[in-house]
Amino acid sequence: MKHQLPKWVDYGLIPLLNLITAFLVAGLVVLIVGESPLEAAYLLVRGAFGYGGGIGYTLFYATNFIFTGLSVAVAIHCGLFNIGSEGQAYVGGIGVAAACLALDHYVPWYVTFPFAIAGAAAFGAAWAFIPAWLQAKRGSHVVITTIMFNFIASALMIYLLVEVFKPAGSMAPETRTFQDGGQLPKLDWVFELFGTSLGGAPFNISFLLALFACWAVWLLIWRTRLGYEIRTTGINPTAAVYAGIPQLRTIVIAMLISGALAGMMGLNPIMGDQYRLQESFPAGAGFVGIAVSLMGRNHPVGIIFAAILFGMLWQGGAELAFDMPKISRDMIVVIQGLVILFAGALEHMYRPSLSGYFSRRQQQSAKAAALGSGKVG
């Protein structure tokens, strides 16, 4: 029988050990290219957290990863591996841009923002619907269909930017720049409270929306009937059917929620940074969301910390590549890949030995308690 580990080991110690192992292996790679691992680690952390602008960029990237991490986590709780968050974020961006282009001339940002949220969620969910329906109704594997939909989303985005959204006379495949009514305010006042400056970092109010989404997902998964049905379907589909849980409906709803969360990722770069819809704005955040979700144990709190970690790698890695020319941007991707490898594919590497250790401790405690009460011997 598999020994149940304490929650602090399962959710804290094991991810920490995986992370330390990933950084140790990454340190060996840095050593091989002739640089000091300690200096590289210092530059990485300093670039991400050493000044206000660095922290702002780290949290800006983390906002993207929180949305996509939540998207993957909701699907995993239902037993689905949604690898299509990248495409759903792409299509969600169309909903954001449509709301901004329609309203930015007439109303302030706080009126546009709810419409942009609704547009992003609706478009992202719509893009997840067909893979969900095919999985639930026809048994088509959601991994295959969502991968295909990532490519279709990319092609659709290029068509729309070139043929529909591009302003007349412009050669760039992008929309016009949004007016003030389509631009989210920065959270520079938060940094001013701590006596520092956000600088040019695009850290904006969508970060607060991402935190709210974490709370909403926690409430949904662990405090509602729908969440119970999603988790039951994910843990044991056969038992869920015997319990009367409608499998088709549960799978489709879980994927719609997953797609909506991925679509909302577009709010951060489109309304908070670029102020226009451009090609490739997700920049791989949908794929990073898979690692963020796995490392965060599919729990919103864990996802926040994992997203900040990957935000640190994104921001600190860019500065590390600048300060250490031998460590190119590709090397940073290797380091990120190692974190994904140890946090995802090898996440159970330390589990057997830790299970054995805590099992022995539990047996020794039980034996000592029995001896103390005089029941043994």
Short mmCIF file of C-alpha atoms in Angstrom, two decimals:
data_model
loop_
_atom_site.label_atom_id
_atom_site.label_comp_id
_atom_site.label_asym_id
_atom_site.label_seq_id
_atom_site.Cartn_x
_atom_site.Cartn_y
_atom_site.Cartn_z
CA MET A 1 0.00 0.00 0.00
CA LYS A 2 1.30 3.44 -0.95
CA HIS A 3 2.21 5.55 2.11
CA GLN A 4 0.45 8.89 2.30
CA LEU A 5 2.97 11.68 2.70
CA PRO A 6 2.28 14.74 4.90
CA LYS A 7 0.91 17.65 2.88
CA TRP A 8 3.93 19.85 3.65
CA VAL A 9 6.17 17.16 2.09
CA ASP A 10 3.93 16.58 -0.92
CA TYR A 11 3.27 20.24 -1.69
CA GLY A 12 6.45 21.86 -0.32
CA LEU A 13 9.46 19.61 0.18
CA ILE A 14 9.23 17.51 -3.00
CA PRO A 15 8.87 20.53 -5.37
CA LEU A 16 11.74 22.22 -3.50
CA LEU A 17 14.01 19.17 -3.89
CA ASN A 18 13.12 18.95 -7.60
CA LEU A 19 13.92 22.64 -8.02
CA ILE A 20 17.27 22.36 -6.21
CA THR A 21 18.19 19.35 -8.38
CA ALA A 22 17.27 21.25 -11.54
CA PHE A 23 19.44 24.21 -10.54
CA LEU A 24 22.36 21.92 -9.61
CA VAL A 25 22.25 20.28 -13.05
CA ALA A 26 21.88 23.71 -14.66
CA GLY A 27 24.93 24.80 -12.66
CA LEU A 28 26.93 21.96 -14.23
CA VAL A 29 25.88 23.19 -17.68
CA VAL A 30 27.05 26.69 -16.80
CA LEU A 31 30.34 25.26 -15.50
CA ILE A 32 30.86 23.34 -18.77
CA VAL A 33 30.62 26.55 -20.83
CA GLY A 34 33.30 28.11 -18.62
CA GLU A 35 31.29 30.42 -16.35
CA SER A 36 30.83 30.47 -12.59
CA PRO A 37 27.49 28.88 -11.52
CA LEU A 38 27.41 30.99 -8.35
CA GLU A 39 27.90 34.23 -10.26
CA ALA A 40 25.28 33.13 -12.81
CA ALA A 41 22.80 32.39 -10.01
CA TYR A 42 23.53 35.79 -8.45
CA LEU A 43 22.96 37.60 -11.77
CA LEU A 44 19.77 35.61 -12.36
CA VAL A 45 18.26 36.50 -8.99
CA ARG A 46 19.47 40.10 -9.11
CA GLY A 47 17.97 40.58 -12.57
CA ALA A 48 14.61 39.28 -11.38
CA PHE A 49 14.37 40.75 -7.88
CA GLY A 50 17.26 43.19 -7.48
CA TYR A 51 15.41 46.39 -8.43
CA GLY A 52 11.87 47.65 -8.96
CA GLY A 53 11.79 47.26 -12.74
CA GLY A 54 13.10 43.69 -12.54
CA ILE A 55 10.42 42.73 -10.00
CA GLY A 56 7.82 44.39 -12.23
CA TYR A 57 8.84 42.35 -15.26
CA THR A 58 8.99 39.15 -13.18
CA LEU A 59 5.42 39.69 -11.96
CA PHE A 60 4.29 40.69 -15.46
CA TYR A 61 5.49 37.35 -16.88
CA ALA A 62 4.11 35.53 -13.82
CA THR A 63 0.65 36.96 -14.59
CA ASN A 64 0.66 35.18 -17.97
CA PHE A 65 1.79 31.93 -16.38
CA ILE A 66 -0.84 32.07 -13.61
CA PHE A 67 -3.64 32.18 -16.19
CA THR A 68 -2.22 29.37 -18.33
CA GLY A 69 -1.24 27.32 -15.26
CA LEU A 70 -4.80 27.52 -13.94
CA SER A 71 -6.07 26.55 -17.39
CA VAL A 72 -3.99 23.36 -17.41
CA ALA A 73 -4.81 22.58 -13.76
CA VAL A 74 -8.61 22.67 -14.22
CA ALA A 75 -8.34 20.23 -17.13
CA ILE A 76 -6.00 17.92 -15.19
CA HIS A 77 -8.46 17.76 -12.28
CA CYS A 78 -10.95 16.36 -14.82
CA GLY A 79 -8.40 13.82 -16.09
CA LEU A 80 -7.68 15.81 -19.27
CA PHE A 81 -4.28 17.01 -20.48
CA ASN A 82 -5.10 20.27 -22.20
CA ILE A 83 -2.01 21.05 -24.20
CA GLY A 84 -3.89 23.68 -26.21
CA SER A 85 -3.68 26.64 -23.82
CA GLU A 86 -1.37 28.37 -26.31
CA GLY A 87 -4.01 28.27 -29.06
CA GLN A 88 -6.82 29.17 -26.67
CA ALA A 89 -4.81 32.19 -25.48
CA TYR A 90 -4.29 33.16 -29.13
CA VAL A 91 -7.99 33.12 -29.90
CA GLY A 92 -8.82 34.76 -26.55
CA GLY A 93 -6.69 37.68 -27.68
CA ILE A 94 -9.13 38.28 -30.53
CA GLY A 95 -11.88 38.82 -27.94
CA VAL A 96 -9.69 41.31 -26.06
CA ALA A 97 -8.82 43.23 -29.23
CA ALA A 98 -12.42 43.28 -30.44
CA ALA A 99 -13.61 44.86 -27.18
CA CYS A 100 -10.81 47.45 -27.17
CA LEU A 101 -11.22 48.40 -30.84
CA ALA A 102 -14.97 48.87 -30.35
CA LEU A 103 -14.89 50.84 -27.08
CA ASP A 104 -11.53 52.54 -26.56
CA HIS A 105 -12.60 55.81 -28.25
CA TYR A 106 -15.74 56.22 -26.14
CA VAL A 107 -15.24 54.93 -22.59
CA PRO A 108 -12.43 54.73 -19.99
CA TRP A 109 -10.45 51.53 -19.42
CA TYR A 110 -12.54 50.38 -16.45
CA VAL A 111 -15.59 50.18 -18.70
CA THR A 112 -13.70 48.40 -21.48
CA PHE A 113 -12.03 45.96 -19.09
CA PRO A 114 -15.13 43.84 -18.18
CA PHE A 115 -16.04 43.54 -21.88
CA ALA A 116 -12.46 42.53 -22.69
CA ILE A 117 -12.53 39.90 -19.91
CA ALA A 118 -15.81 38.51 -21.22
CA GLY A 119 -14.50 38.52 -24.80
CA ALA A 120 -11.24 36.79 -23.85
CA ALA A 121 -13.02 34.13 -21.80
CA ALA A 122 -15.72 33.53 -24.44
CA PHE A 123 -13.28 33.22 -27.35
CA GLY A 124 -10.89 31.00 -25.37
CA ALA A 125 -13.73 28.75 -24.23
CA ALA A 126 -15.15 28.54 -27.75
CA TRP A 127 -11.76 27.38 -29.05
CA ALA A 128 -11.67 24.62 -26.42
CA PHE A 129 -15.22 23.44 -27.15
CA ILE A 130 -14.58 21.29 -30.23
CA PRO A 131 -11.68 19.28 -28.66
CA ALA A 132 -13.83 18.89 -25.53
CA TRP A 133 -16.83 17.64 -27.48
CA LEU A 134 -14.68 15.27 -29.57
CA GLN A 135 -13.11 13.87 -26.38
CA ALA A 136 -16.42 13.45 -24.56
CA LYS A 137 -18.55 12.25 -27.48
CA ARG A 138 -16.15 10.49 -29.84
CA GLY A 139 -13.24 9.54 -27.58
CA SER A 140 -10.74 11.59 -29.63
CA HIS A 141 -7.71 12.17 -27.42
CA VAL A 142 -7.68 15.76 -26.23
CA VAL A 143 -3.87 15.97 -26.46
CA ILE A 144 -3.95 15.32 -30.20
CA THR A 145 -6.89 17.60 -30.95
CA THR A 146 -5.61 20.52 -28.86
CA ILE A 147 -2.18 20.29 -30.51
CA MET A 148 -3.89 20.52 -33.90
CA PHE A 149 -5.96 23.45 -32.71
CA ASN A 150 -2.79 25.28 -31.66
CA PHE A 151 -1.63 25.24 -35.29
CA ILE A 152 -5.06 26.22 -36.56
CA ALA A 153 -5.19 29.13 -34.09
CA SER A 154 -1.82 30.38 -35.31
CA ALA A 155 -2.97 30.30 -38.94
CA LEU A 156 -6.28 31.95 -38.05
CA MET A 157 -4.50 34.73 -36.20
CA ILE A 158 -2.25 35.51 -39.19
CA TYR A 159 -5.27 35.60 -41.52
CA LEU A 160 -7.25 37.92 -39.23
CA LEU A 161 -4.33 40.28 -38.62
CA VAL A 162 -3.50 40.56 -42.33
CA GLU A 163 -6.98 40.52 -43.84
CA VAL A 164 -9.28 41.93 -41.16
CA PHE A 165 -7.61 43.89 -38.36
CA LYS A 166 -4.67 45.53 -40.16
CA PRO A 167 -5.27 49.27 -40.66
CA ALA A 168 -5.38 50.54 -44.25
CA GLY A 169 -1.93 51.56 -45.52
CA SER A 170 -0.04 49.59 -42.85
CA MET A 171 2.35 46.75 -43.71
CA ALA A 172 2.64 45.37 -40.15
CA PRO A 173 0.31 42.42 -39.32
CA GLU A 174 -1.24 44.03 -36.25
CA THR A 175 -4.21 46.13 -35.19
CA ARG A 176 -4.08 49.87 -34.66
CA THR A 177 -2.82 51.09 -31.29
CA PHE A 178 -5.56 51.30 -28.68
CA GLN A 179 -6.54 54.65 -27.21
CA ASP A 180 -6.50 55.26 -23.44
CA GLY A 181 -9.83 53.44 -23.11
CA GLY A 182 -8.09 50.20 -24.16
CA GLN A 183 -5.00 50.48 -21.96
CA LEU A 184 -4.77 49.01 -18.47
CA PRO A 185 -3.15 51.14 -15.75
CA LYS A 186 0.14 50.02 -14.26
CA LEU A 187 0.46 49.06 -10.60
CA ASP A 188 3.30 51.51 -10.00
CA TRP A 189 1.60 52.78 -6.83
CA VAL A 190 2.28 49.38 -5.20
CA PHE A 191 6.00 49.84 -5.77
CA GLU A 192 5.88 53.42 -4.52
CA LEU A 193 4.47 52.11 -1.22
CA PHE A 194 7.75 50.21 -0.77
CA GLY A 195 9.89 53.17 -1.81
CA THR A 196 10.92 51.83 -5.21
CA SER A 197 9.96 52.43 -8.82
CA LEU A 198 8.33 50.19 -11.42
CA GLY A 199 10.44 51.86 -14.12
CA GLY A 200 9.41 50.80 -17.62
CA ALA A 201 8.02 47.42 -16.58
CA PRO A 202 4.46 46.76 -17.86
CA PHE A 203 3.22 45.24 -14.57
CA ASN A 204 -0.47 46.11 -14.57
CA ILE A 205 -3.86 45.54 -12.99
CA SER A 206 -4.43 42.19 -14.72
CA PHE A 207 -2.16 40.72 -12.01
CA LEU A 208 -4.97 41.36 -9.51
CA LEU A 209 -7.38 39.63 -11.88
CA ALA A 210 -5.03 36.63 -12.01
CA LEU A 211 -5.04 36.41 -8.20
CA PHE A 212 -8.82 36.63 -8.20
CA ALA A 213 -8.91 33.81 -10.79
CA CYS A 214 -6.80 31.68 -8.40
CA TRP A 215 -9.34 32.19 -5.62
CA ALA A 216 -12.24 31.48 -8.01
CA VAL A 217 -10.62 28.23 -9.22
CA TRP A 218 -9.97 27.11 -5.62
CA LEU A 219 -13.61 27.83 -4.79
CA LEU A 220 -14.81 25.97 -7.88
CA ILE A 221 -12.68 22.85 -7.52
CA TRP A 222 -12.85 22.31 -3.75
CA ARG A 223 -16.05 24.03 -2.61
CA THR A 224 -18.71 23.40 -5.27
CA ARG A 225 -20.69 20.43 -6.54
CA LEU A 226 -19.35 20.98 -10.05
CA GLY A 227 -15.80 20.90 -8.71
CA TYR A 228 -16.54 17.63 -6.90
CA GLU A 229 -17.88 16.16 -10.13
CA ILE A 230 -14.81 17.36 -12.05
CA ARG A 231 -12.43 15.80 -9.50
CA THR A 232 -14.38 12.55 -9.33
CA THR A 233 -14.37 12.27 -13.12
CA GLY A 234 -10.63 12.89 -13.14
CA ILE A 235 -9.79 10.40 -10.37
CA ASN A 236 -12.09 7.54 -11.42
CA PRO A 237 -14.30 8.00 -14.52
CA THR A 238 -15.99 4.63 -14.01
CA ALA A 239 -16.98 5.44 -10.44
CA ALA A 240 -18.20 8.85 -11.60
CA VAL A 241 -20.53 7.20 -14.10
CA TYR A 242 -21.86 4.80 -11.44
CA ALA A 243 -22.41 7.79 -9.14
CA GLY A 244 -24.63 9.40 -11.77
CA ILE A 245 -22.22 12.16 -12.80
CA PRO A 246 -22.86 13.05 -16.46
CA GLN A 247 -19.42 12.50 -18.01
CA LEU A 248 -20.02 14.32 -21.30
CA ARG A 249 -21.30 17.46 -19.58
CA THR A 250 -18.52 17.46 -16.96
CA ILE A 251 -15.73 17.07 -19.53
CA VAL A 252 -17.13 19.79 -21.79
CA ILE A 253 -17.63 22.25 -18.89
CA ALA A 254 -14.14 21.59 -17.50
CA MET A 255 -12.58 22.23 -20.91
CA LEU A 256 -14.66 25.38 -21.42
CA ILE A 257 -13.42 26.74 -18.07
CA SER A 258 -9.87 25.72 -19.00
CA GLY A 259 -10.13 27.50 -22.37
CA ALA A 260 -11.64 30.61 -20.78
CA LEU A 261 -8.75 30.89 -18.31
CA ALA A 262 -6.22 30.48 -21.12
CA GLY A 263 -8.03 33.12 -23.18
CA MET A 264 -7.85 35.61 -20.31
CA MET A 265 -4.06 35.42 -20.48
CA GLY A 266 -4.27 37.78 -23.50
CA LEU A 267 -5.47 40.66 -21.29
CA ASN A 268 -2.02 41.11 -19.77
CA PRO A 269 0.16 41.56 -22.91
CA ILE A 270 -2.51 43.08 -25.19
CA MET A 271 -4.16 45.63 -22.88
CA GLY A 272 -1.31 45.98 -20.40
CA ASP A 273 1.81 46.16 -22.57
CA GLN A 274 1.50 46.18 -26.37
CA TYR A 275 -1.80 48.12 -26.57
CA ARG A 276 -2.52 46.33 -29.85
CA LEU A 277 -3.03 42.77 -31.09
CA GLN A 278 0.19 41.38 -32.54
CA GLU A 279 1.22 38.00 -33.87
CA SER A 280 2.69 35.54 -31.35
CA PHE A 281 1.76 37.58 -28.28
CA PRO A 282 1.41 34.45 -26.04
CA ALA A 283 5.16 33.83 -26.60
CA GLY A 284 4.95 30.23 -25.37
CA ALA A 285 3.10 31.02 -22.14
CA GLY A 286 0.55 28.31 -22.93
CA PHE A 287 3.25 25.63 -22.91
CA VAL A 288 4.93 27.05 -19.80
CA GLY A 289 1.54 26.77 -18.09
CA ILE A 290 1.88 22.97 -18.24
CA ALA A 291 5.07 23.07 -16.17
CA VAL A 292 3.62 25.71 -13.84
CA SER A 293 0.57 23.56 -13.17
CA LEU A 294 2.60 20.39 -12.58
CA MET A 295 5.08 22.15 -10.32
CA GLY A 296 2.27 23.85 -8.40
CA ARG A 297 0.58 20.45 -7.84
CA ASN A 298 -2.48 21.78 -9.72
CA HIS A 299 -3.37 23.95 -6.71
CA PRO A 300 -3.88 27.72 -7.14
CA VAL A 301 -1.46 28.61 -4.33
CA GLY A 302 1.24 26.36 -5.77
CA ILE A 303 0.57 27.79 -9.22
CA ILE A 304 1.20 31.35 -7.96
CA PHE A 305 4.62 30.39 -6.59
CA ALA A 306 5.51 28.31 -9.66
CA ALA A 307 4.45 31.17 -11.96
CA ILE A 308 6.68 33.62 -10.06
CA LEU A 309 9.56 31.13 -10.36
CA PHE A 310 9.15 30.93 -14.13
CA GLY A 311 8.69 34.72 -14.26
CA MET A 312 12.04 34.96 -12.49
CA LEU A 313 13.64 32.63 -15.05
CA TRP A 314 12.20 34.72 -17.90
CA GLN A 315 13.26 38.10 -16.55
CA GLY A 316 16.45 37.07 -14.73
CA GLY A 317 17.45 34.87 -17.67
CA ALA A 318 17.28 37.81 -20.07
CA GLU A 319 19.60 39.86 -17.85
CA LEU A 320 21.90 36.88 -17.31
CA ALA A 321 22.27 36.46 -21.08
CA PHE A 322 23.14 40.17 -21.31
CA ASP A 323 25.73 40.12 -18.50
CA MET A 324 27.29 36.75 -19.44
CA PRO A 325 27.65 36.58 -23.25
CA LYS A 326 28.74 32.91 -23.08
CA ILE A 327 25.30 32.08 -21.69
CA SER A 328 23.04 32.72 -24.65
CA ARG A 329 19.27 32.97 -24.66
CA ASP A 330 19.21 29.34 -25.79
CA MET A 331 21.10 28.38 -22.64
CA ILE A 332 18.38 30.04 -20.58
CA VAL A 333 15.84 27.90 -22.40
CA VAL A 334 17.94 24.84 -21.44
CA ILE A 335 17.80 25.89 -17.76
CA GLN A 336 14.05 26.37 -18.01
CA GLY A 337 13.80 22.97 -19.67
CA LEU A 338 15.69 21.37 -16.78
CA VAL A 339 13.26 22.89 -14.29
CA ILE A 340 10.37 21.52 -16.37
CA LEU A 341 12.08 18.11 -16.59
CA PHE A 342 12.63 17.71 -12.85
CA ALA A 343 9.38 19.40 -11.82
CA GLY A 344 7.28 17.55 -14.36
CA ALA A 345 8.61 14.32 -15.84
CA LEU A 346 10.74 13.43 -12.78
CA GLU A 347 8.48 14.88 -10.10
CA HIS A 348 8.21 11.49 -8.34
CA MET A 349 11.99 10.91 -8.23
CA TYR A 350 12.27 11.53 -4.47
CA ARG A 351 8.83 10.20 -3.53
CA PRO A 352 9.73 6.48 -2.91
CA SER A 353 12.61 7.28 -0.52
CA LEU A 354 10.57 9.95 1.32
CA SER A 355 7.60 7.58 1.57
CA GLY A 356 9.85 4.91 3.09
CA TYR A 357 11.37 7.37 5.56
CA PHE A 358 8.03 8.73 6.80
CA SER A 359 6.52 5.23 6.89
CA ARG A 360 9.35 4.03 9.18
CA ARG A 361 8.94 7.11 11.37
CA GLN A 362 5.23 6.44 11.68
CA GLN A 363 5.82 2.82 12.64
CA GLN A 364 8.44 3.79 15.22
CA SER A 365 6.10 6.39 16.74
CA ALA A 366 3.26 3.88 16.91
CA LYS A 367 5.55 1.30 18.55
CA ALA A 368 6.83 3.84 21.09
CA ALA A 369 3.25 4.86 21.93
CA ALA A 370 2.26 1.23 22.41
CA LEU A 371 5.24 0.60 24.70
CA GLY A 372 4.38 3.72 26.70
CA SER A 373 0.81 2.52 27.26
CA GLY A 374 2.01 -0.96 28.30
CA LYS A 375 0.22 -2.78 25.47
CA VAL A 376 3.41 -4.32 24.10
CA GLY A 377 5.84 -6.50 25.90
#
